[in-house]
Coordinates of C-alpha atoms in Angstrom, one line a residue:
Chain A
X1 CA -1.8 25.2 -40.2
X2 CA -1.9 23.9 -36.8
X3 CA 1.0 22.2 -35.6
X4 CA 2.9 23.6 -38.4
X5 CA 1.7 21.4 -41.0
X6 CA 2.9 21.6 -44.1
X7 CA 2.0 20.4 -47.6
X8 CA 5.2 21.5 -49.1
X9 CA 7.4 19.7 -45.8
X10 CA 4.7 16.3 -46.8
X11 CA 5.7 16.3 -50.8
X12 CA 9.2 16.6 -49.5
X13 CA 9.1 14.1 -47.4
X14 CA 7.1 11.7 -49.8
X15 CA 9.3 12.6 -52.5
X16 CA 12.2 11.1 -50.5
X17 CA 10.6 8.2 -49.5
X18 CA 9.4 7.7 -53.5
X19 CA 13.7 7.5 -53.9
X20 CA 14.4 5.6 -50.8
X21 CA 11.5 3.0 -51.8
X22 CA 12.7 2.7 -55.3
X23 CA 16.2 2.4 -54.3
X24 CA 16.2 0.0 -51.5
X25 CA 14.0 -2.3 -53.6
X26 CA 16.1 -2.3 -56.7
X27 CA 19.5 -2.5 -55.0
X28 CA 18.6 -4.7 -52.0
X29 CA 15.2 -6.3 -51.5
X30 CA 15.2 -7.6 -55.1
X31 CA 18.1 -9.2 -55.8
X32 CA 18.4 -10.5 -52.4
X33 CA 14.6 -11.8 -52.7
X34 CA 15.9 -13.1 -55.9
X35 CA 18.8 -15.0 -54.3
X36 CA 16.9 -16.0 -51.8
X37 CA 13.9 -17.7 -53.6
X38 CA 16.0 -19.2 -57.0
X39 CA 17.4 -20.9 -53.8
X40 CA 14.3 -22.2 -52.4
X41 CA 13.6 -23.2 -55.7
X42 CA 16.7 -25.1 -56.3
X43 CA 16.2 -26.8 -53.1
X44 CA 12.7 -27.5 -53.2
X45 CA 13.4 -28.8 -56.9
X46 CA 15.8 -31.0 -55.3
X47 CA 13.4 -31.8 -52.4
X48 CA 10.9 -32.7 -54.8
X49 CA 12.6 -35.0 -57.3
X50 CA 14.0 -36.6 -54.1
X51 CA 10.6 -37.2 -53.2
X52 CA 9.9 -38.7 -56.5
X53 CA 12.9 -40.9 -56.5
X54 CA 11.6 -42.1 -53.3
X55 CA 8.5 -42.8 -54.5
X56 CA 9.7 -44.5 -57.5
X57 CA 12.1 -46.4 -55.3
X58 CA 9.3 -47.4 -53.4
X59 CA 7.3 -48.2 -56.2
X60 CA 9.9 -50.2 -57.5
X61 CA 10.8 -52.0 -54.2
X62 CA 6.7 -53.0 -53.7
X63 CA 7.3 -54.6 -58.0
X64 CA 10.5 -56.7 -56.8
X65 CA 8.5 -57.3 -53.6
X66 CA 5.8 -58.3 -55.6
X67 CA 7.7 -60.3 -58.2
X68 CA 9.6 -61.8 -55.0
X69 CA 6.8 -63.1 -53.6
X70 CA 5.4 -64.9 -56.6
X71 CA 9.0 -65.9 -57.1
X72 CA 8.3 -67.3 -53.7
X73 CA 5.2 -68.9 -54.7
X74 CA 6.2 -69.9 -57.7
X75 CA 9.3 -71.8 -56.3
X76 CA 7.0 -73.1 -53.7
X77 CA 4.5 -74.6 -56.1
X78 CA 7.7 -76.1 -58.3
X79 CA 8.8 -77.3 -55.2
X80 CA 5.5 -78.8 -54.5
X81 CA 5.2 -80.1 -58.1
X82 CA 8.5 -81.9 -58.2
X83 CA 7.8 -83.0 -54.7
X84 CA 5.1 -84.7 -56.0
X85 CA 6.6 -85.6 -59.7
X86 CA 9.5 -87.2 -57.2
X87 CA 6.9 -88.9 -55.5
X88 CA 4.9 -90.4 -58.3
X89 CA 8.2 -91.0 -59.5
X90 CA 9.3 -93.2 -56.8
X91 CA 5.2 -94.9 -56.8
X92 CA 5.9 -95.7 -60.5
X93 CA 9.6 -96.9 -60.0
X94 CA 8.0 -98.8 -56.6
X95 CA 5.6 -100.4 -58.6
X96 CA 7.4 -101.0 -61.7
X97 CA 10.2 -102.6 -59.7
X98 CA 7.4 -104.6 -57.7
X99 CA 6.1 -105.1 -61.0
X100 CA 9.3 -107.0 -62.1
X101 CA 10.0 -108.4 -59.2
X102 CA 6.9 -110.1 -59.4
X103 CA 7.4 -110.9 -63.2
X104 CA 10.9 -112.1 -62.0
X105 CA 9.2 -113.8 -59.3
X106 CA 6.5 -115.5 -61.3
X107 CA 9.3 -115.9 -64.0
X108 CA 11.3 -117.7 -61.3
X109 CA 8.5 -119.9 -60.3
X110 CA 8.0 -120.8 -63.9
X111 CA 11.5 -122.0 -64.6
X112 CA 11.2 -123.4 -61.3
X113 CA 8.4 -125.0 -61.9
X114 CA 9.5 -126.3 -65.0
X115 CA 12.9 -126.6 -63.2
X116 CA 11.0 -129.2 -60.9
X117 CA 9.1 -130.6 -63.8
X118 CA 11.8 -131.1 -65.7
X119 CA 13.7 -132.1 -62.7
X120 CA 11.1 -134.8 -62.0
X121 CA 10.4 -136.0 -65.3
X122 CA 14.4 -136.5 -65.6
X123 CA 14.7 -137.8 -62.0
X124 CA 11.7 -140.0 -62.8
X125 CA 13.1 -141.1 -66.0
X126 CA 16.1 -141.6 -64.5
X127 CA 14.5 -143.8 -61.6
X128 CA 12.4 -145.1 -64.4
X129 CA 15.5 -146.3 -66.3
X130 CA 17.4 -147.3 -63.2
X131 CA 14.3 -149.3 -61.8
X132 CA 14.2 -150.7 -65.5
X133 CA 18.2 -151.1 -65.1
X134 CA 18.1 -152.0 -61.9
X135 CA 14.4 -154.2 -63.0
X136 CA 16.4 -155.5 -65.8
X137 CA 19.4 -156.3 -64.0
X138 CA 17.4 -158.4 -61.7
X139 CA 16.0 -159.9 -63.9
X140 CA 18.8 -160.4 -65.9
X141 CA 20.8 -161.7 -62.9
X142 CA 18.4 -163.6 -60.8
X143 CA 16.3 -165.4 -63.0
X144 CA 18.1 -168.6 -61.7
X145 CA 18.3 -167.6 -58.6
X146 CA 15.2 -166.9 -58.5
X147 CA 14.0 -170.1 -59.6
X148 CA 16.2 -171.4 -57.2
X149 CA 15.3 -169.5 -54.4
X150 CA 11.4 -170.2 -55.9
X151 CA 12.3 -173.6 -55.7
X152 CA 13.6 -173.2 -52.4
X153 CA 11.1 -171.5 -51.2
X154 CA 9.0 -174.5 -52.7
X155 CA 10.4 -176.7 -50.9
X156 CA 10.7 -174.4 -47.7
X157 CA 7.3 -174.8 -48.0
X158 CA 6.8 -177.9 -49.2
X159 CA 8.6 -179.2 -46.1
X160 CA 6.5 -177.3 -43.7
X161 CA 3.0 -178.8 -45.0
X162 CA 4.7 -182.2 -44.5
X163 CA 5.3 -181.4 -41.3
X164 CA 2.6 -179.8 -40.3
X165 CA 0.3 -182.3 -42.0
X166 CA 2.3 -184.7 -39.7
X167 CA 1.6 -183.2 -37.0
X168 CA -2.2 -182.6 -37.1
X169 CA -1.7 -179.0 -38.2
X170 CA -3.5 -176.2 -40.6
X171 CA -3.0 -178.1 -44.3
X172 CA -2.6 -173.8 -45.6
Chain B
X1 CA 41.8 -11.1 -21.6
X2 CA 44.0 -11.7 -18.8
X3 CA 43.8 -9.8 -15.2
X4 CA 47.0 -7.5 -16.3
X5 CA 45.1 -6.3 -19.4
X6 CA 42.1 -6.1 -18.0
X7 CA 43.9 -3.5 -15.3
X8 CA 45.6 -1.9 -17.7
X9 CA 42.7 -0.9 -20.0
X10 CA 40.5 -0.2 -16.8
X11 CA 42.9 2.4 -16.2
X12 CA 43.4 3.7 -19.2
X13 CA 39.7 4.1 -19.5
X14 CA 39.8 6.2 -16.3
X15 CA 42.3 8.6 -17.2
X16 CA 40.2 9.5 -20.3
X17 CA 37.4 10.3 -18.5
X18 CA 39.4 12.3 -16.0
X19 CA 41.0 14.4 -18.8
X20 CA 38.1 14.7 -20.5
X21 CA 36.3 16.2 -17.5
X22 CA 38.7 18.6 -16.6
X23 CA 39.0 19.8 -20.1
X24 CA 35.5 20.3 -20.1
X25 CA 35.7 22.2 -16.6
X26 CA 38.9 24.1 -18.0
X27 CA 36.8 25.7 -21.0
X28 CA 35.0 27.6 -18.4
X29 CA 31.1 28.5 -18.3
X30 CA 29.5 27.2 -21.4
X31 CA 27.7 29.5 -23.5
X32 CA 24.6 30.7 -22.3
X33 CA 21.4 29.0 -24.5
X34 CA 20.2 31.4 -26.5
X35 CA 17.1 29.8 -26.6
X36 CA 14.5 29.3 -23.2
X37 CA 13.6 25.8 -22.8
X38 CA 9.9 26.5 -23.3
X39 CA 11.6 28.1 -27.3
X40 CA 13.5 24.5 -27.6
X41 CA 10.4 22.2 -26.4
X42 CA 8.0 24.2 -28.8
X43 CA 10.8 24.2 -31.5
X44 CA 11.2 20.6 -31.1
X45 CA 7.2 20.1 -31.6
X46 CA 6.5 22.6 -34.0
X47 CA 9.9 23.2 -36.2
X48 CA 8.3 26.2 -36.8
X49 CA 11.8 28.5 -35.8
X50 CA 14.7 26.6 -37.5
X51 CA 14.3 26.6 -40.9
X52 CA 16.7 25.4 -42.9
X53 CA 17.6 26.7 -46.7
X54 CA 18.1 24.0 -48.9
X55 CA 17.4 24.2 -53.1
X56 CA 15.7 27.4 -52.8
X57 CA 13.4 26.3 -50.1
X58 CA 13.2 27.1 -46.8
X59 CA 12.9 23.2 -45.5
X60 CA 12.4 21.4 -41.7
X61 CA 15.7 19.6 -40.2
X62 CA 14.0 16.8 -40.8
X63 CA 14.4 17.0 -44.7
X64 CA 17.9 17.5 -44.4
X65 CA 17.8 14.3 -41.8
X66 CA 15.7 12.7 -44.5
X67 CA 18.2 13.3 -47.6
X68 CA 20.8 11.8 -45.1
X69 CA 19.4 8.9 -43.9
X70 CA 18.0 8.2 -47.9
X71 CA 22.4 8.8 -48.9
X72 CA 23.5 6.3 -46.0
X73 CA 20.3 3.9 -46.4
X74 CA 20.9 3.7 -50.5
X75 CA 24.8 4.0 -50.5
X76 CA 25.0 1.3 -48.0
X77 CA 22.4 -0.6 -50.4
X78 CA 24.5 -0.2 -53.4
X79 CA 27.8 -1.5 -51.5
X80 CA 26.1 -3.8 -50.6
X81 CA 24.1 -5.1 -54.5
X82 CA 28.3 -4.3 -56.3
X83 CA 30.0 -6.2 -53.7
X84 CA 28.5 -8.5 -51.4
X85 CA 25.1 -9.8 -53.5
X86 CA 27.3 -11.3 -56.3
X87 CA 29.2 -13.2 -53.8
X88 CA 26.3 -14.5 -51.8
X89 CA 26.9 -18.1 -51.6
X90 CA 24.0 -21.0 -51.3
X91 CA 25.5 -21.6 -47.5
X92 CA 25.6 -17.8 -46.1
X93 CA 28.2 -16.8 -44.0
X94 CA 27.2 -14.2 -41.1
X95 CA 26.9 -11.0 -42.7
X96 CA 25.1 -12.8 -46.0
X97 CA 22.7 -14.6 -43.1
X98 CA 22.5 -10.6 -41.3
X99 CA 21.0 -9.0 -45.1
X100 CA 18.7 -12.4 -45.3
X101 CA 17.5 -12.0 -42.3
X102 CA 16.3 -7.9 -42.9
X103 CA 14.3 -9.2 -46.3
X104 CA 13.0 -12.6 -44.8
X105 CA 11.8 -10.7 -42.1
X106 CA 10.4 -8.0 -44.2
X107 CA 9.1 -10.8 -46.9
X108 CA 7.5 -12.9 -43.8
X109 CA 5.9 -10.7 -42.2
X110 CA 3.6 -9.7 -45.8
X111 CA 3.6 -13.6 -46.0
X112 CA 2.2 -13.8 -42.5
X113 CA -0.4 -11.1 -42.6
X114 CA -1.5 -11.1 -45.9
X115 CA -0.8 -14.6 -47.5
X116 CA -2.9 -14.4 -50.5
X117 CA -0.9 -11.0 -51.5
X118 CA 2.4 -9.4 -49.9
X119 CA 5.1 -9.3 -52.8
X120 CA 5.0 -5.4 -52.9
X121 CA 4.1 -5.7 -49.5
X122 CA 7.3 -7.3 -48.7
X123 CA 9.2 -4.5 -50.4
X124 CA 7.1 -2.0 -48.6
X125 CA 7.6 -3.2 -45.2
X126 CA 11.2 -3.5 -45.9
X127 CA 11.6 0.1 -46.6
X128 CA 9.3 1.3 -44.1
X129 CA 10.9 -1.1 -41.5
X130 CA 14.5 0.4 -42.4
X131 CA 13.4 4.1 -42.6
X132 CA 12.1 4.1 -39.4
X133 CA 14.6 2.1 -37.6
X134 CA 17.4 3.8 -38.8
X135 CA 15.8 7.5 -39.1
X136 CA 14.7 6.6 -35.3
X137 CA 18.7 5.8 -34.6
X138 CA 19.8 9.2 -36.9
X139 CA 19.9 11.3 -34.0
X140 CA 22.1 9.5 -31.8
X141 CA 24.6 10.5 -34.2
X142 CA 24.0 14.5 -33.6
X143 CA 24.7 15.7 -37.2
X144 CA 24.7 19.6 -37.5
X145 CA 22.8 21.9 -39.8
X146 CA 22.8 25.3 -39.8
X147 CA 19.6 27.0 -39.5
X148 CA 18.7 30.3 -41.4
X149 CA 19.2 32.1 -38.5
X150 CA 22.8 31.3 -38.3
X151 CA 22.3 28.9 -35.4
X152 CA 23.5 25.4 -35.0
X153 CA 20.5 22.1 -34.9
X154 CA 21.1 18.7 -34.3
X155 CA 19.6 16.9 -37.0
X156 CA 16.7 15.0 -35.2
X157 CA 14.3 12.1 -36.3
X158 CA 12.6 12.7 -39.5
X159 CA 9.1 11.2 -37.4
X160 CA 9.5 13.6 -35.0
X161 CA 8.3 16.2 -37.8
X162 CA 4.7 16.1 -38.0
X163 CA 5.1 16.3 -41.4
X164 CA 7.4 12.9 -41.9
X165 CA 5.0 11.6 -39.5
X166 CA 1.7 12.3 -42.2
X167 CA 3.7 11.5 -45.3
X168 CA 4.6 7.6 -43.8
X169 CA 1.3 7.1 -42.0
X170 CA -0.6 8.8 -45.7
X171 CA 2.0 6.8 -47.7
X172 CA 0.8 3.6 -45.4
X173 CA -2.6 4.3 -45.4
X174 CA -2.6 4.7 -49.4
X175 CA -1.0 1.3 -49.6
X176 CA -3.3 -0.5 -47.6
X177 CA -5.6 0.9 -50.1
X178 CA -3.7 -0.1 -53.1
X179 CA -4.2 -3.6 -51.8
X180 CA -8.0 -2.7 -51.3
X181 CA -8.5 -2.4 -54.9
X182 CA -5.7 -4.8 -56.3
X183 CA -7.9 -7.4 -54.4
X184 CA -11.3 -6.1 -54.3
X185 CA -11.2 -3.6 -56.8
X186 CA -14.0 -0.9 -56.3
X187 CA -15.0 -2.3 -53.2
X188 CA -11.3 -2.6 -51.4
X189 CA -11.8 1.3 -51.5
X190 CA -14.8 1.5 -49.3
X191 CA -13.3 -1.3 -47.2
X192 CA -10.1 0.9 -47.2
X193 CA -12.4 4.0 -46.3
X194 CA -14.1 2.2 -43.2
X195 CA -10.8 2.6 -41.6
X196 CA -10.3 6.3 -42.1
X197 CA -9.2 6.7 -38.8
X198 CA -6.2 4.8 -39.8
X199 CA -3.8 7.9 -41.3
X200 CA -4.5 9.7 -38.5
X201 CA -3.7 7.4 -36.1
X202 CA -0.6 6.3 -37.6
X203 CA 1.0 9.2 -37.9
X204 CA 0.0 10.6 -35.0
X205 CA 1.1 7.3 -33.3
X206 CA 4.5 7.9 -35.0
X207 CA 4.8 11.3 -34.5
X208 CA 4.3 11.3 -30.8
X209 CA 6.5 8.6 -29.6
X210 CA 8.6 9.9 -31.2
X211 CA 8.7 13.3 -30.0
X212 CA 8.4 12.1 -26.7
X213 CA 12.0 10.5 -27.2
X214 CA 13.1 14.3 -28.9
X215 CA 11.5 16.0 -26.0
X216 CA 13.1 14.2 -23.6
X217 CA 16.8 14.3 -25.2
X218 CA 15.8 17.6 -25.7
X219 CA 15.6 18.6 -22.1
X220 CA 18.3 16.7 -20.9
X221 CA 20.9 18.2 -22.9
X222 CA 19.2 21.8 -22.0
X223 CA 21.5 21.6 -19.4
X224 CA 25.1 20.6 -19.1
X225 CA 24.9 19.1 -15.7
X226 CA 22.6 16.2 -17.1
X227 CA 24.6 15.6 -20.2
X228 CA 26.9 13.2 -17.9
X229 CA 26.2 9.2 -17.6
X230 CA 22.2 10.1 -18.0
X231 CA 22.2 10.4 -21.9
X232 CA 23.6 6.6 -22.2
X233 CA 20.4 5.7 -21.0
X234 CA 18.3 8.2 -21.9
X235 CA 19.8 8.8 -25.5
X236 CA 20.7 5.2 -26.6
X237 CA 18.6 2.7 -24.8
X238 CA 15.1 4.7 -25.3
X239 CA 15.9 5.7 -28.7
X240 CA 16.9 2.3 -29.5
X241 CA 13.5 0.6 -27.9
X242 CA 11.6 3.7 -29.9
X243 CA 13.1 2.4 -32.9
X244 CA 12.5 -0.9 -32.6
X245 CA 8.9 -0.8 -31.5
X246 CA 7.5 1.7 -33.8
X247 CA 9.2 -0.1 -36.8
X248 CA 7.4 -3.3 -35.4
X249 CA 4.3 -1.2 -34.8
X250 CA 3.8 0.8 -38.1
X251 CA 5.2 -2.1 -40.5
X252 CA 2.8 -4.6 -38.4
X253 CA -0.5 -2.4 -38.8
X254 CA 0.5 -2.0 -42.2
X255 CA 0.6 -5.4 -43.2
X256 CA -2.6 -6.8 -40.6
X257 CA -4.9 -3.9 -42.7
X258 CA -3.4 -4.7 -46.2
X259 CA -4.0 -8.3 -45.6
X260 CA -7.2 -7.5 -44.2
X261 CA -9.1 -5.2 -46.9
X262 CA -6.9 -6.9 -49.7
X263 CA -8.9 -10.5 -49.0
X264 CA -11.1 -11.5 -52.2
X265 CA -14.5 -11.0 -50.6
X266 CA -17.2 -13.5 -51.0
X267 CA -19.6 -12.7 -53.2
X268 CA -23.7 -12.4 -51.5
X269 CA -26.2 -14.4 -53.0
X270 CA -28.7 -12.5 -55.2
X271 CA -31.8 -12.7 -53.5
X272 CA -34.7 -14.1 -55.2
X273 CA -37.1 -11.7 -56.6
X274 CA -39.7 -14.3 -58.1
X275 CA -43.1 -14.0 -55.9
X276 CA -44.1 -17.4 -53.9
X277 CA -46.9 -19.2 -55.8
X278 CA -49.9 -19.4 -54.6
X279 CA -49.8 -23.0 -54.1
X280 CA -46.7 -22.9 -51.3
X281 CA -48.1 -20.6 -49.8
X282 CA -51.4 -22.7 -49.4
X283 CA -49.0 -25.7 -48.3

């Protein structure tokens, strides 16, 4: 053939690269291959449940955020409520202590009041008893003097109509 | 290294040459070639002078370079699976890093070229890749065989046998096709067949650049005056560029065309065979 090609040299040469193919895959390419993607496995295994950690984690950080926030919310709104509570508190203590203040107050007045009353009516009993003391001790006392000064005075005037009747004047 | 060693070894280094070269001058005329260099060129071409006897058979050199390159390529491999592979630890060290670096590059390129399919591709690339980068590098090494006539060959490149050259471009070609039908079953054939350029071109793509390398070693070691300083360059630094281009070149058609013919293809739409009524085609 031309060129000196031959079938026989081609089989030959086939033949050997049939070994050489077989061989250098089984003893090399193979187990290397093998090392090589077990390893890519491993890591990409790792790679991956890193990846799902991560998204757990961040699944689980967006919960507490979640649960912190109505924590939050929740505080604030207790916060609010005993704000108010505090404050209604303080309205119904204001008012109940204005209440009895008032009551005391009012109460106050009343035994004032009666205080006064009784005050006065013993004041004015007393002043009623001492003008009747002090009525009685007059009278008890100055009966005779008060005739006498009644007949003084009756002759005090007595004298003066003389006198005036003497001298021309008003006979009252 | 210090100035004094670095003096030292320059001159050491010097005075090996020089006693090399006058040794080389002291042997006297070299033989005369017993070959013209029109018998070594077309030798180198054709192999159809040296013949080697090997199991009964009269074989090509680049058999013999074959079974060697298949010994160093799977002893190395099994060193390799008994004593490093077992140690291989999750962070690699350098020469763990160096052996994942050969698959993932083998692997990636499949993965690149033919996503939706390269395992065996993988494999195929990585063998492909290594027989022709290191059967490309075989023949720096100069390994002799003894020809039939009695003579002394330097084992060459395998690829620069036009028979090496068919059997990987064939063996490519018929993997490609594999892919054809393990994707598109009948059809990935005739997709395979549109391409029937494809062995042709790839072992003839193989086979010449890398007899153009043979050629040119050839004729510079024809003559002992240019087997000086010239064959650094010349030897190493092409053969090394041949090797790494035309395992870049054959593994990347390889994969593109597998990739290519192996893609699921959509399936066409029936077309409709019922007759317009007569009412649309009033409207």
């Amino acid at each position: 053939m031309p060129l000196n090609i031959n079938l026989q040299q081609i089989l030959l040469h086939l033949f050997n690269f049939a070994i050489l193919f077989g061989g250098l895959y089984l003893l090399l390419y193979k187990p290397v291959k093998d090392f090589m993607d077990k390893r890519e496995a491993k890591y990409k295994a790792m790679a991956d449940e890193a990846a799902q950690k991560n998204s757990q984690a961040d699944e689980l950080k967006a919960q507490y955020q979640a649960k912190l926030d109505q924590a939050d919310q929740e505080i604030a709104l207790r916060k609010k409520t005993a704000q108010q509570e505090m404050q209604d508190k303080l309205s119904q203590e204001e008012a109940d202590a204005h209440q009895k203040a008032e009551q005391i107050l009012a109460k106050a007045r009343r035994e004032a009041e009666a205080d006064k009353a009784s005050i006065m009516e013993d004041a004015s009993k007393q002043i009623r008893s001492l003008a009747e003391d002090a009525a009685s001790k007059l009278a008890r006392k100055s009966v005779s003097d008060v005739y006498d000064e009644f007949l003084n005075t009756a002759d005090t005037a007595a004298d003066g109509s003389d006198s005036s009747a003497v001298k021309g004047g008003d006979p009252a | 290294m210090d100035k004094k060693k670095k003096k030292k070894f320059l001159i050491v280094w010097a005075a090996v040459l020089v006693v090399l070269l006058v040794l080389i001058f002291l042997m006297g005329k070299p033989a005369a070639n017993t070959e013209t260099l029109q018998d070594v060129m077309k030798d180198g071409v054709l192999h159809d002078h040296n013949k080697i006897k090997a199991l009964g058979m009269l074989m090509n050199p680049s058999v013999i370079a074959d079974w060697w390159i298949m010994g160093i390529l799977l002893a190395a491999a099994a060193l390799i699976r008994i004593f490093a592979v077992p140690h291989f630890t999750e962070v690699p060290g350098k020469f763990q890093l160096a052996i994942e670096s050969l698959v993932d590059l083998a692997d990636g390129l499949a993965r690149q070229n033919s996503p939706h399919r390269h395992k065996f591709l993988g494999a195929y690339v990585f063998f492909a890749g290594s027989y022709i980068f290191f059967g490309t590098l075989f023949e720096l090494f100069g390994i002799q065989a003894i020809t039939t006539t009695g003579a002394s060959v330097s084992l060459p490149s395998p690829l620069s046998d036009i028979n090496a050259a068919i059997a990987l471009g064939c063996l490519s070609y018929g993997v490609i096709m594999s892919g054809g039908i393990a994707g598109n079953h009948v059809k990935g054939i005739g997709l395979t067949l549109k391409e029937f350029s494809l062995p042709i071109s790839m072992s003839f793509r193989l086979f010449g650049a890398l007899l153009s390398g043979l050629l040119v070693t050839e004729l510079v070691y024809y003559s002992i005056s240019l087997s000086f300083v010239i064959p650094v360059a010349v030897g190493i630094m092409f053969t090394l560029m041949h090797a790494l281009i035309q395992t870049y070149v054959l593994t990347m058609l390889t994969t593109v065309f597998y990739g290519e013919v192996s893609l699921p293809q959509p399936k066409k739409a029936k077309k409709s065979k019922a007759k317009p009524k007569a009412a649309d085609i009033a409207a």
